[in-house]
mmCIF file of N, CA and C in Angstrom:
data_model
loop_
_atom_site.group_PDB
_atom_site.id
_atom_site.type_symbol
_atom_site.label_atom_id
_atom_site.label_comp_id
_atom_site.label_asym_id
_atom_site.label_seq_id
_atom_site.Cartn_x
_atom_site.Cartn_y
_atom_site.Cartn_z
ATOM 1 N N GLN O 1 10.105 -12.889 20.321
ATOM 2 C CA GLN O 1 8.974 -12.571 21.178
ATOM 3 C C GLN O 1 8.412 -11.186 20.868
ATOM 4 N N VAL O 2 9.246 -10.280 20.394
ATOM 5 C CA VAL O 2 8.813 -8.956 19.968
ATOM 6 C C VAL O 2 8.753 -8.938 18.449
ATOM 7 N N GLN O 3 7.660 -8.440 17.919
ATOM 8 C CA GLN O 3 7.470 -8.394 16.482
ATOM 9 C C GLN O 3 6.933 -7.032 16.060
ATOM 10 N N LEU O 4 7.516 -6.480 15.002
ATOM 11 C CA LEU O 4 7.063 -5.236 14.412
ATOM 12 C C LEU O 4 6.579 -5.530 12.997
ATOM 13 N N VAL O 5 5.368 -5.110 12.679
ATOM 14 C CA VAL O 5 4.765 -5.369 11.386
ATOM 15 C C VAL O 5 4.475 -4.045 10.697
ATOM 16 N N GLU O 6 5.100 -3.832 9.536
ATOM 17 C CA GLU O 6 4.904 -2.625 8.750
ATOM 18 C C GLU O 6 3.929 -2.877 7.611
ATOM 19 N N SER O 7 3.244 -1.822 7.200
ATOM 20 C CA SER O 7 2.347 -1.906 6.058
ATOM 21 C C SER O 7 2.223 -0.526 5.427
ATOM 22 N N GLY O 8 1.700 -0.480 4.209
ATOM 23 C CA GLY O 8 1.418 0.775 3.544
ATOM 24 C C GLY O 8 2.346 1.136 2.405
ATOM 25 N N GLY O 9 3.406 0.369 2.198
ATOM 26 C CA GLY O 9 4.307 0.644 1.099
ATOM 27 C C GLY O 9 3.683 0.305 -0.244
ATOM 28 N N GLY O 10 4.354 0.746 -1.308
ATOM 29 C CA GLY O 10 3.864 0.469 -2.641
ATOM 30 C C GLY O 10 4.482 1.383 -3.667
ATOM 31 N N LEU O 11 3.888 1.386 -4.852
ATOM 32 C CA LEU O 11 4.335 2.210 -5.971
ATOM 33 C C LEU O 11 3.468 3.455 -6.064
ATOM 34 N N VAL O 12 4.110 4.613 -6.161
ATOM 35 C CA VAL O 12 3.392 5.878 -6.241
ATOM 36 C C VAL O 12 4.123 6.802 -7.208
ATOM 37 N N GLN O 13 3.373 7.679 -7.875
ATOM 38 C CA GLN O 13 3.963 8.639 -8.796
ATOM 39 C C GLN O 13 4.587 9.810 -8.048
ATOM 40 N N PRO O 14 5.575 10.480 -8.653
ATOM 41 C CA PRO O 14 6.122 11.682 -8.020
ATOM 42 C C PRO O 14 5.029 12.687 -7.687
ATOM 43 N N GLY O 15 5.140 13.271 -6.495
ATOM 44 C CA GLY O 15 4.128 14.187 -6.007
ATOM 45 C C GLY O 15 3.017 13.528 -5.233
ATOM 46 N N GLY O 16 2.978 12.212 -5.244
ATOM 47 C CA GLY O 16 1.941 11.481 -4.547
ATOM 48 C C GLY O 16 2.223 11.306 -3.076
ATOM 49 N N SER O 17 1.346 10.547 -2.417
ATOM 50 C CA SER O 17 1.422 10.345 -0.976
ATOM 51 C C SER O 17 1.254 8.884 -0.619
ATOM 52 N N LEU O 18 1.847 8.503 0.502
ATOM 53 C CA LEU O 18 1.669 7.198 1.096
ATOM 54 C C LEU O 18 1.636 7.354 2.605
ATOM 55 N N ARG O 19 0.968 6.427 3.273
ATOM 56 C CA ARG O 19 0.927 6.398 4.727
ATOM 57 C C ARG O 19 1.386 5.027 5.207
ATOM 58 N N LEU O 20 2.497 5.007 5.931
ATOM 59 C CA LEU O 20 3.044 3.778 6.473
ATOM 60 C C LEU O 20 2.558 3.572 7.902
ATOM 61 N N SER O 21 2.341 2.318 8.258
ATOM 62 C CA SER O 21 1.906 1.961 9.595
ATOM 63 C C SER O 21 2.839 0.912 10.172
ATOM 64 N N CYS O 22 3.005 0.935 11.485
ATOM 65 C CA CYS O 22 3.808 -0.046 12.185
ATOM 66 C C CYS O 22 3.134 -0.376 13.507
ATOM 67 N N ALA O 23 2.939 -1.659 13.751
ATOM 68 C CA ALA O 23 2.355 -2.131 15.001
ATOM 69 C C ALA O 23 3.330 -3.085 15.676
ATOM 70 N N ALA O 24 3.660 -2.794 16.920
ATOM 71 C CA ALA O 24 4.577 -3.613 17.697
ATOM 72 C C ALA O 24 3.808 -4.458 18.695
ATOM 73 N N SER O 25 4.242 -5.696 18.865
ATOM 74 C CA SER O 25 3.624 -6.592 19.834
ATOM 75 C C SER O 25 4.707 -7.403 20.526
ATOM 76 N N GLY O 26 4.389 -7.900 21.721
ATOM 77 C CA GLY O 26 5.328 -8.700 22.486
ATOM 78 C C GLY O 26 5.669 -8.065 23.817
ATOM 79 N N SER O 27 6.757 -8.527 24.402
ATOM 80 C CA SER O 27 7.143 -8.128 25.755
ATOM 81 C C SER O 27 7.961 -6.838 25.744
ATOM 82 N N ILE O 28 7.318 -5.750 25.360
ATOM 83 C CA ILE O 28 7.911 -4.417 25.426
ATOM 84 C C ILE O 28 7.263 -3.696 26.607
ATOM 85 N N PHE O 29 8.026 -3.498 27.656
ATOM 86 C CA PHE O 29 7.465 -2.938 28.875
ATOM 87 C C PHE O 29 7.456 -1.421 28.899
ATOM 88 N N SER O 30 8.418 -0.800 28.257
ATOM 89 C CA SER O 30 8.505 0.654 28.268
ATOM 90 C C SER O 30 9.154 1.132 26.975
ATOM 91 N N ILE O 31 8.347 1.699 26.090
ATOM 92 C CA ILE O 31 8.853 2.224 24.830
ATOM 93 C C ILE O 31 9.280 3.675 25.026
ATOM 94 N N HIS O 32 10.530 3.961 24.705
ATOM 95 C CA HIS O 32 11.040 5.327 24.793
ATOM 96 C C HIS O 32 10.883 6.077 23.482
ATOM 97 N N THR O 33 11.168 5.397 22.372
ATOM 98 C CA THR O 33 11.161 6.052 21.071
ATOM 99 C C THR O 33 10.662 5.089 19.999
ATOM 100 N N MET O 34 9.882 5.609 19.068
ATOM 101 C CA MET O 34 9.507 4.877 17.872
ATOM 102 C C MET O 34 9.926 5.710 16.670
ATOM 103 N N GLY O 35 10.295 5.039 15.591
ATOM 104 C CA GLY O 35 10.761 5.797 14.453
ATOM 105 C C GLY O 35 10.769 5.014 13.163
ATOM 106 N N TRP O 36 11.129 5.735 12.105
ATOM 107 C CA TRP O 36 11.246 5.171 10.766
ATOM 108 C C TRP O 36 12.627 5.459 10.211
ATOM 109 N N TYR O 37 13.220 4.455 9.589
ATOM 110 C CA TYR O 37 14.483 4.551 8.885
ATOM 111 C C TYR O 37 14.283 4.020 7.476
ATOM 112 N N ARG O 38 15.194 4.357 6.582
ATOM 113 C CA ARG O 38 15.076 3.859 5.222
ATOM 114 C C ARG O 38 16.450 3.538 4.652
ATOM 115 N N GLN O 39 16.461 2.637 3.683
ATOM 116 C CA GLN O 39 17.688 2.247 3.010
ATOM 117 C C GLN O 39 17.417 2.116 1.526
ATOM 118 N N ALA O 40 18.066 2.966 0.743
ATOM 119 C CA ALA O 40 17.960 2.928 -0.704
ATOM 120 C C ALA O 40 19.056 2.032 -1.277
ATOM 121 N N PRO O 41 18.871 1.529 -2.503
ATOM 122 C CA PRO O 41 19.905 0.682 -3.113
ATOM 123 C C PRO O 41 21.252 1.384 -3.165
ATOM 124 N N GLY O 42 22.289 0.704 -2.688
ATOM 125 C CA GLY O 42 23.631 1.249 -2.701
ATOM 126 C C GLY O 42 23.929 2.280 -1.643
ATOM 127 N N LYS O 43 23.001 2.522 -0.727
ATOM 128 C CA LYS O 43 23.198 3.516 0.315
ATOM 129 C C LYS O 43 23.056 2.891 1.700
ATOM 130 N N GLN O 44 23.551 3.605 2.707
ATOM 131 C CA GLN O 44 23.415 3.166 4.086
ATOM 132 C C GLN O 44 22.026 3.495 4.623
ATOM 133 N N ARG O 45 21.628 2.757 5.642
ATOM 134 C CA ARG O 45 20.370 3.042 6.303
ATOM 135 C C ARG O 45 20.447 4.401 6.999
ATOM 136 N N GLU O 46 19.393 5.194 6.871
ATOM 137 C CA GLU O 46 19.388 6.531 7.423
ATOM 138 C C GLU O 46 18.112 6.797 8.208
ATOM 139 N N LEU O 47 18.230 7.698 9.164
ATOM 140 C CA LEU O 47 17.085 8.136 9.951
ATOM 141 C C LEU O 47 16.130 8.944 9.088
ATOM 142 N N VAL O 48 14.836 8.668 9.224
ATOM 143 C CA VAL O 48 13.800 9.456 8.575
ATOM 144 C C VAL O 48 13.096 10.339 9.603
ATOM 145 N N ALA O 49 12.548 9.733 10.653
ATOM 146 C CA ALA O 49 11.821 10.472 11.670
ATOM 147 C C ALA O 49 11.695 9.624 12.920
ATOM 148 N N THR O 50 11.649 10.278 14.072
ATOM 149 C CA THR O 50 11.418 9.603 15.349
ATOM 150 C C THR O 50 10.407 10.382 16.164
ATOM 151 N N ILE O 51 9.756 9.675 17.081
ATOM 152 C CA ILE O 51 8.843 10.302 18.031
ATOM 153 C C ILE O 51 9.055 9.637 19.380
ATOM 154 N N SER O 52 9.183 10.443 20.429
ATOM 155 C CA SER O 52 9.445 9.938 21.764
ATOM 156 C C SER O 52 8.153 9.773 22.543
ATOM 157 N N SER O 53 8.277 9.212 23.746
ATOM 158 C CA SER O 53 7.098 8.940 24.564
ATOM 159 C C SER O 53 6.373 10.207 24.991
ATOM 160 N N ASP O 54 7.079 11.338 25.038
ATOM 161 C CA ASP O 54 6.436 12.599 25.397
ATOM 162 C C ASP O 54 5.866 13.339 24.185
ATOM 163 N N GLY O 55 5.986 12.746 23.001
ATOM 164 C CA GLY O 55 5.424 13.326 21.806
ATOM 165 C C GLY O 55 6.362 14.172 20.981
ATOM 166 N N SER O 56 7.568 14.414 21.439
ATOM 167 C CA SER O 56 8.513 15.214 20.674
ATOM 168 C C SER O 56 8.977 14.452 19.440
ATOM 169 N N THR O 57 9.217 15.171 18.357
ATOM 170 C CA THR O 57 9.565 14.562 17.078
ATOM 171 C C THR O 57 10.887 15.090 16.555
ATOM 172 N N ASN O 58 11.495 14.300 15.668
ATOM 173 C CA ASN O 58 12.733 14.672 15.011
ATOM 174 C C ASN O 58 12.686 14.154 13.585
ATOM 175 N N TYR O 59 13.105 14.994 12.619
ATOM 176 C CA TYR O 59 13.050 14.636 11.205
ATOM 177 C C TYR O 59 14.387 14.861 10.534
ATOM 178 N N ALA O 60 14.684 14.023 9.555
ATOM 179 C CA ALA O 60 15.800 14.294 8.672
ATOM 180 C C ALA O 60 15.503 15.536 7.846
ATOM 181 N N ASP O 61 16.541 16.313 7.543
ATOM 182 C CA ASP O 61 16.351 17.528 6.767
ATOM 183 C C ASP O 61 15.703 17.252 5.412
ATOM 184 N N SER O 62 15.994 16.105 4.833
ATOM 185 C CA SER O 62 15.499 15.792 3.504
ATOM 186 C C SER O 62 13.991 15.560 3.457
ATOM 187 N N VAL O 63 13.369 15.285 4.604
ATOM 188 C CA VAL O 63 11.936 15.007 4.622
ATOM 189 C C VAL O 63 11.146 16.033 5.410
ATOM 190 N N LYS O 64 11.812 16.963 6.051
ATOM 191 C CA LYS O 64 11.146 17.954 6.883
ATOM 192 C C LYS O 64 10.167 18.782 6.051
ATOM 193 N N GLY O 65 8.956 18.913 6.548
ATOM 194 C CA GLY O 65 7.916 19.634 5.839
ATOM 195 C C GLY O 65 7.092 18.779 4.908
ATOM 196 N N ARG O 66 7.563 17.579 4.596
ATOM 197 C CA ARG O 66 6.842 16.670 3.710
ATOM 198 C C ARG O 66 6.298 15.446 4.442
ATOM 199 N N PHE O 67 7.044 14.959 5.427
ATOM 200 C CA PHE O 67 6.656 13.760 6.172
ATOM 201 C C PHE O 67 6.196 14.152 7.571
ATOM 202 N N THR O 68 5.269 13.377 8.123
ATOM 203 C CA THR O 68 4.791 13.584 9.477
ATOM 204 C C THR O 68 4.724 12.253 10.201
ATOM 205 N N ILE O 69 5.390 12.168 11.349
ATOM 206 C CA ILE O 69 5.345 10.966 12.167
ATOM 207 C C ILE O 69 4.359 11.187 13.307
ATOM 208 N N SER O 70 3.624 10.155 13.658
ATOM 209 C CA SER O 70 2.655 10.258 14.736
ATOM 210 C C SER O 70 2.474 8.900 15.398
ATOM 211 N N ARG O 71 2.006 8.926 16.633
ATOM 212 C CA ARG O 71 1.680 7.700 17.357
ATOM 213 C C ARG O 71 0.177 7.520 17.374
ATOM 214 N N GLY O 72 -0.248 6.288 17.199
ATOM 215 C CA GLY O 72 -1.662 5.999 17.177
ATOM 216 C C GLY O 72 -2.249 5.884 18.562
ATOM 217 N N SER O 73 -3.577 5.934 18.613
ATOM 218 C CA SER O 73 -4.259 5.733 19.889
ATOM 219 C C SER O 73 -4.112 4.304 20.386
ATOM 220 N N ALA O 74 -3.967 3.367 19.456
ATOM 221 C CA ALA O 74 -3.709 1.985 19.834
ATOM 222 C C ALA O 74 -2.301 1.848 20.406
ATOM 223 N N LYS O 75 -2.122 0.904 21.269
ATOM 224 C CA LYS O 75 -0.844 0.699 21.932
ATOM 225 C C LYS O 75 0.220 0.261 20.932
ATOM 226 N N ASN O 76 1.394 0.864 21.058
ATOM 227 C CA ASN O 76 2.579 0.474 20.292
ATOM 228 C C ASN O 76 2.364 0.577 18.783
ATOM 229 N N THR O 77 1.780 1.684 18.352
ATOM 230 C CA THR O 77 1.516 1.922 16.943
ATOM 231 C C THR O 77 2.111 3.263 16.524
ATOM 232 N N VAL O 78 2.743 3.295 15.359
ATOM 233 C CA VAL O 78 3.326 4.519 14.847
ATOM 234 C C VAL O 78 3.033 4.611 13.353
ATOM 235 N N TYR O 79 2.860 5.847 12.853
ATOM 236 C CA TYR O 79 2.540 6.094 11.460
ATOM 237 C C TYR O 79 3.541 7.063 10.853
ATOM 238 N N LEU O 80 3.678 6.994 9.549
ATOM 239 C CA LEU O 80 4.469 7.959 8.801
ATOM 240 C C LEU O 80 3.666 8.392 7.585
ATOM 241 N N GLN O 81 3.179 9.630 7.610
ATOM 242 C CA GLN O 81 2.486 10.211 6.470
ATOM 243 C C GLN O 81 3.519 10.862 5.563
ATOM 244 N N MET O 82 3.585 10.423 4.311
ATOM 245 C CA MET O 82 4.577 10.898 3.360
ATOM 246 C C MET O 82 3.867 11.604 2.211
ATOM 247 N N ASN O 83 4.143 12.887 2.048
ATOM 248 C CA ASN O 83 3.559 13.699 0.990
ATOM 249 C C ASN O 83 4.646 14.227 0.066
ATOM 250 N N SER O 84 4.233 14.681 -1.109
ATOM 251 C CA SER O 84 5.150 15.264 -2.090
ATOM 252 C C SER O 84 6.344 14.360 -2.352
ATOM 253 N N LEU O 85 6.071 13.105 -2.582
ATOM 254 C CA LEU O 85 7.130 12.123 -2.748
ATOM 255 C C LEU O 85 7.908 12.346 -4.044
ATOM 256 N N THR O 86 9.200 12.074 -3.977
ATOM 257 C CA THR O 86 10.099 12.174 -5.121
ATOM 258 C C THR O 86 10.813 10.845 -5.314
ATOM 259 N N PRO O 87 11.421 10.633 -6.489
ATOM 260 C CA PRO O 87 12.184 9.391 -6.686
ATOM 261 C C PRO O 87 13.284 9.175 -5.659
ATOM 262 N N GLU O 88 13.813 10.251 -5.066
ATOM 263 C CA GLU O 88 14.842 10.115 -4.036
ATOM 264 C C GLU O 88 14.315 9.476 -2.764
ATOM 265 N N ASP O 89 13.002 9.405 -2.613
ATOM 266 C CA ASP O 89 12.410 8.745 -1.456
ATOM 267 C C ASP O 89 12.291 7.238 -1.638
ATOM 268 N N THR O 90 12.609 6.729 -2.807
ATOM 269 C CA THR O 90 12.531 5.297 -3.061
ATOM 270 C C THR O 90 13.507 4.552 -2.159
ATOM 271 N N ALA O 91 12.992 3.610 -1.379
ATOM 272 C CA ALA O 91 13.808 2.877 -0.416
ATOM 273 C C ALA O 91 12.945 1.828 0.265
ATOM 274 N N ILE O 92 13.602 0.970 1.023
ATOM 275 C CA ILE O 92 12.895 0.116 1.966
ATOM 276 C C ILE O 92 12.811 0.873 3.279
ATOM 277 N N TYR O 93 11.609 0.997 3.810
ATOM 278 C CA TYR O 93 11.369 1.732 5.039
ATOM 279 C C TYR O 93 11.197 0.755 6.192
ATOM 280 N N TYR O 94 11.953 0.997 7.276
ATOM 281 C CA TYR O 94 11.968 0.113 8.429
ATOM 282 C C TYR O 94 11.429 0.828 9.658
ATOM 283 N N CYS O 95 10.547 0.163 10.374
ATOM 284 C CA CYS O 95 10.066 0.646 11.662
ATOM 285 C C CYS O 95 11.055 0.253 12.748
ATOM 286 N N ASN O 96 11.249 1.133 13.728
ATOM 287 C CA ASN O 96 12.155 0.881 14.838
ATOM 288 C C ASN O 96 11.501 1.269 16.156
ATOM 289 N N VAL O 97 11.698 0.434 17.168
ATOM 290 C CA VAL O 97 11.205 0.696 18.520
ATOM 291 C C VAL O 97 12.363 0.549 19.489
ATOM 292 N N ARG O 98 12.502 1.505 20.412
ATOM 293 C CA ARG O 98 13.580 1.492 21.383
ATOM 294 C C ARG O 98 13.023 1.564 22.802
ATOM 295 N N SER O 99 13.579 0.734 23.674
ATOM 296 C CA SER O 99 13.337 0.822 25.107
ATOM 297 C C SER O 99 14.646 1.196 25.781
ATOM 298 N N ALA O 100 14.667 1.178 27.117
ATOM 299 C CA ALA O 100 15.888 1.505 27.834
ATOM 300 C C ALA O 100 16.994 0.496 27.555
ATOM 301 N N MET O 101 16.628 -0.745 27.261
ATOM 302 C CA MET O 101 17.603 -1.823 27.151
ATOM 303 C C MET O 101 17.755 -2.400 25.753
ATOM 304 N N SER O 102 16.764 -2.218 24.883
ATOM 305 C CA SER O 102 16.752 -2.941 23.621
ATOM 306 C C SER O 102 16.243 -2.080 22.479
ATOM 307 N N SER O 103 16.487 -2.569 21.271
ATOM 308 C CA SER O 103 15.992 -1.954 20.054
ATOM 309 C C SER O 103 15.511 -3.053 19.121
ATOM 310 N N TRP O 104 14.368 -2.834 18.472
ATOM 311 C CA TRP O 104 13.785 -3.820 17.585
ATOM 312 C C TRP O 104 13.492 -3.204 16.225
ATOM 313 N N TRP O 105 13.572 -4.041 15.189
ATOM 314 C CA TRP O 105 13.341 -3.615 13.813
ATOM 315 C C TRP O 105 12.277 -4.457 13.143
ATOM 316 N N GLY O 106 11.484 -3.812 12.308
ATOM 317 C CA GLY O 106 10.608 -4.541 11.418
ATOM 318 C C GLY O 106 11.376 -5.051 10.213
ATOM 319 N N GLN O 107 10.709 -5.825 9.373
ATOM 320 C CA GLN O 107 11.363 -6.390 8.194
ATOM 321 C C GLN O 107 11.359 -5.450 6.998
ATOM 322 N N GLY O 108 10.647 -4.350 7.092
ATOM 323 C CA GLY O 108 10.688 -3.340 6.060
ATOM 324 C C GLY O 108 9.531 -3.432 5.082
ATOM 325 N N THR O 109 9.209 -2.285 4.493
ATOM 326 C CA THR O 109 8.200 -2.205 3.448
ATOM 327 C C THR O 109 8.748 -1.340 2.315
ATOM 328 N N GLN O 110 8.579 -1.800 1.089
ATOM 329 C CA GLN O 110 9.159 -1.135 -0.076
ATOM 330 C C GLN O 110 8.309 0.058 -0.488
ATOM 331 N N VAL O 111 8.967 1.201 -0.679
ATOM 332 C CA VAL O 111 8.347 2.396 -1.237
ATOM 333 C C VAL O 111 9.077 2.732 -2.531
ATOM 334 N N THR O 112 8.342 2.777 -3.628
ATOM 335 C CA THR O 112 8.911 3.106 -4.926
ATOM 336 C C THR O 112 8.178 4.300 -5.507
ATOM 337 N N VAL O 113 8.918 5.357 -5.823
ATOM 338 C CA VAL O 113 8.359 6.579 -6.397
ATOM 339 C C VAL O 113 8.866 6.681 -7.830
ATOM 340 N N SER O 114 7.969 6.517 -8.775
ATOM 341 C CA SER O 114 8.352 6.498 -10.185
ATOM 342 C C SER O 114 7.149 6.820 -11.055
ATOM 343 N N SER O 115 7.420 7.474 -12.187
ATOM 344 C CA SER O 115 6.370 7.763 -13.156
ATOM 345 C C SER O 115 6.267 6.674 -14.201
#
């Protein structure tokens, strides 16, 4: 009943930029936090960035200063602006939404940084 749809992934050269989008729909009555996680081949899924309902943000040290998370004016929408990308950023990026009782995940969008 709840669905998260990600978009914006693709192939980009080192130093380039991408903007990821996530739109949530369904019976979500109160969203506390929206965020992005990523999983590279052979590695565990890790936190990239989160934004809470009051607008406060949190970033992984590896992306701080390069990535920016924001919420859209549209309901249940979150973005991730990624600048100065490196091959270490190559991963599947997953959108996450949390309420008081539940957590939902998107199916992921592939980001590949390569020359």
